[in-house]
Short mmCIF file of C-alpha atoms in Angstrom, two decimals:
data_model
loop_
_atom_site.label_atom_id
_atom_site.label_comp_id
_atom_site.label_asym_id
_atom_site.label_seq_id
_atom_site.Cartn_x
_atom_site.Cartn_y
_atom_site.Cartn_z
CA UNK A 1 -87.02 51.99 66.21
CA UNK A 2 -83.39 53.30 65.62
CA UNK A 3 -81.67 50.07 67.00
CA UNK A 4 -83.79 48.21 64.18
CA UNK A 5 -83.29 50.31 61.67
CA UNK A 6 -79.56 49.92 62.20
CA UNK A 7 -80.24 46.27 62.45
CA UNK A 8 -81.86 45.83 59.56
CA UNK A 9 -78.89 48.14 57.91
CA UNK A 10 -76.75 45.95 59.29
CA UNK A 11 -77.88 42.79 57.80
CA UNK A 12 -78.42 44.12 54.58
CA UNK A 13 -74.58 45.39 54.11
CA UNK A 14 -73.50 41.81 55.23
CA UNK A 15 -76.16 40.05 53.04
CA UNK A 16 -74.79 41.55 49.88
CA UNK A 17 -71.05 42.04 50.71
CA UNK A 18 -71.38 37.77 51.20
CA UNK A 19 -73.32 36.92 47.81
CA UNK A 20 -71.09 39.03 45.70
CA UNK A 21 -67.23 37.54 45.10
CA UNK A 22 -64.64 39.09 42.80
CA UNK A 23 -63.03 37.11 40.33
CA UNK A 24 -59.44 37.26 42.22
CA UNK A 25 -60.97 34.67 45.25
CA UNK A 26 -61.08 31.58 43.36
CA UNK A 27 -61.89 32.14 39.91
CA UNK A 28 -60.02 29.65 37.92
CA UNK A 29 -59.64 29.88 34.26
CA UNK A 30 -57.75 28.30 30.86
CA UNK A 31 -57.16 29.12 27.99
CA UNK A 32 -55.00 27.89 24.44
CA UNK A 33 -54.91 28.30 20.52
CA UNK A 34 -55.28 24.78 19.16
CA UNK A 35 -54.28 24.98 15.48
CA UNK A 36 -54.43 28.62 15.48
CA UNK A 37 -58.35 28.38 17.26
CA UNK A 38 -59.11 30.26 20.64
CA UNK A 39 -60.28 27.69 23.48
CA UNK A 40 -61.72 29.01 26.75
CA UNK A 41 -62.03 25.77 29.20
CA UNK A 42 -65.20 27.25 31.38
CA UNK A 43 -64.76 24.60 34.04
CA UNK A 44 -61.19 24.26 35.46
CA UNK A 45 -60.20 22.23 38.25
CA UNK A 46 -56.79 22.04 40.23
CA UNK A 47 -56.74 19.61 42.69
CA UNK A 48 -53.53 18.89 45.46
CA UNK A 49 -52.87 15.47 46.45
CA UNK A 50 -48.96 15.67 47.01
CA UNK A 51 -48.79 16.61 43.15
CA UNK A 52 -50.93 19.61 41.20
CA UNK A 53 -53.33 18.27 38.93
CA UNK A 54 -54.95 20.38 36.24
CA UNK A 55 -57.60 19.63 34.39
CA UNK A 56 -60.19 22.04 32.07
CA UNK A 57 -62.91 21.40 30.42
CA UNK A 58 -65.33 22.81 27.66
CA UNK A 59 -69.10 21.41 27.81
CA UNK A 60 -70.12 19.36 31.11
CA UNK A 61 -67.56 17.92 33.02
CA UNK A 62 -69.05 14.49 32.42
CA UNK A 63 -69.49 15.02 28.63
CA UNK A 64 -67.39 17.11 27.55
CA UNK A 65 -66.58 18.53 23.81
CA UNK A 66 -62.75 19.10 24.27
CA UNK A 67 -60.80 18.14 27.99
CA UNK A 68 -57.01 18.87 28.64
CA UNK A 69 -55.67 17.35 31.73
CA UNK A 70 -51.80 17.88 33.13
CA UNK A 71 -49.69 17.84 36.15
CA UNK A 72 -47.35 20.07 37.45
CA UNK A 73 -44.18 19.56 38.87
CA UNK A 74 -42.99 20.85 41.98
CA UNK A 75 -41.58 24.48 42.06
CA UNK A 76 -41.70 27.16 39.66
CA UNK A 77 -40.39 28.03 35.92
CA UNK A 78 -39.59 26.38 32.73
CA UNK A 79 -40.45 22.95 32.17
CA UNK A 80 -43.17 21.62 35.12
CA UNK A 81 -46.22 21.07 33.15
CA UNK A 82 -45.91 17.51 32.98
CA UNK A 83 -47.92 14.68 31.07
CA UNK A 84 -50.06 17.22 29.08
CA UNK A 85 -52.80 15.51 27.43
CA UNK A 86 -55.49 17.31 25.23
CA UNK A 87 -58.54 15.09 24.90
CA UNK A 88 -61.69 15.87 21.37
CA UNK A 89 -65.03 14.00 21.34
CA UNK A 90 -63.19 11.94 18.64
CA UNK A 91 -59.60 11.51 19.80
CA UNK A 92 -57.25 11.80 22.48
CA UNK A 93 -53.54 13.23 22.08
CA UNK A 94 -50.28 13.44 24.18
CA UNK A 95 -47.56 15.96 24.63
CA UNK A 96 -44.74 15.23 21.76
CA UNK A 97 -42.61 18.57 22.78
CA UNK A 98 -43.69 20.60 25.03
CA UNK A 99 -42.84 24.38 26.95
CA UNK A 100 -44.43 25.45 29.98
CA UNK A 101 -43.28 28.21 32.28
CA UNK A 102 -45.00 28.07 36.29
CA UNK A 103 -45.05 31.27 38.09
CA UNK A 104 -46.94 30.48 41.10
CA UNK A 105 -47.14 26.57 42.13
CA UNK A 106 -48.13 25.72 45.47
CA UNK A 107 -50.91 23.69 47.70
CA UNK A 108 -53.24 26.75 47.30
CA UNK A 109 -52.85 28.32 44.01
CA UNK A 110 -51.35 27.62 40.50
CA UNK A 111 -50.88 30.05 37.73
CA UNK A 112 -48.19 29.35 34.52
CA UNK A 113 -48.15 29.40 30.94
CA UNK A 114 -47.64 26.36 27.88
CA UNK A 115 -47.35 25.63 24.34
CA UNK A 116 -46.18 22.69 22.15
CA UNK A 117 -47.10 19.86 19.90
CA UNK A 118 -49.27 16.71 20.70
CA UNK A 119 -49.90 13.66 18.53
CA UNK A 120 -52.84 11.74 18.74
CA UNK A 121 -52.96 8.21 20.16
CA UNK A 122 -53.49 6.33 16.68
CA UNK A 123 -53.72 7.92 13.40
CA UNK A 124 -54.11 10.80 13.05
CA UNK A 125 -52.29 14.76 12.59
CA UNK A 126 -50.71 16.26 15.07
CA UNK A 127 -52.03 19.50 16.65
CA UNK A 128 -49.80 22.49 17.52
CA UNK A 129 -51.14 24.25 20.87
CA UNK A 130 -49.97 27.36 21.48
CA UNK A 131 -50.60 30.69 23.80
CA UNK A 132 -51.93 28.48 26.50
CA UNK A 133 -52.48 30.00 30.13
CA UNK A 134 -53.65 28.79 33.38
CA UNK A 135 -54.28 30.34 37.22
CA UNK A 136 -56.40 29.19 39.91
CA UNK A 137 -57.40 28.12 43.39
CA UNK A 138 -55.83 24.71 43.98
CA UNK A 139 -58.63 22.34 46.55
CA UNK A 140 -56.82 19.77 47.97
CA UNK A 141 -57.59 16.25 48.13
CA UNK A 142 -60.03 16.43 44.80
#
């Protein structure tokens, strides 16, 4: 009766130390001020395929309300977010100037900061992003 008590015990510590994570083990986020206005992208993705691509979204991947997609450069520091795009429901816009500063870049993990100015493809005003911030888990091959 002991040795299955302790068994039970046993499964039940490893049970609920597996189906509980922290957010430091993979938890990716993003996050900017468009036009002064807080986004939180709930879905981010950084995939590794010789380059770092980022890319967040708000709403379901496959529709979403507001996307912004980049890439970053190899290395760390000023200037490797490249070809920043920030995508609405009704239009797409591209990186006019741009500041980013990477603090951790490699095949596993990503983490930086960016702000700057894109214009849309078309007509349209341009949109001033600022207080933007990244981190995450980078999966390679996705």
């Amino acid at each position: 009766m002991k040795k299955l008590f302790l068994f039970v015990s046993l499964i039940a510590v490893t049970v609920s130390l597996n189906s509980c994570s922290s957010d430091s083990d993979g938890g990716s986020s993003m996050s900017l001020k468009v036009d002064g206005v807080k986004k939180n992208f709930k879905t981010v993705i950084f995939s590794f395929g010789g380059t770092t691509s980022v890319y967040g979204y708000t709403g379901n991947v496959d529709t979403p309300t507001e996307e912004v997609e980049f890439d970053l450069a190899t290395g760390t520091g000023a200037g490797k977010v490249t070809n920043f795009n920030y995508y609405t429901a009704t239009t797409d816009y591209t990186a006019v100037t741009f500041t980013s500063n990477v603090t951790e870049n490699s095949a596993t993990s990503a983490k930086g900061t960016f702000s700057g100015t894109v214009e849309p493809f078309g007509a349209g005003a341009d949109v001033v992003i600022t207080e933007g911030t990244f981190s995450g888990k980078v999966t390679v091959g996705q």
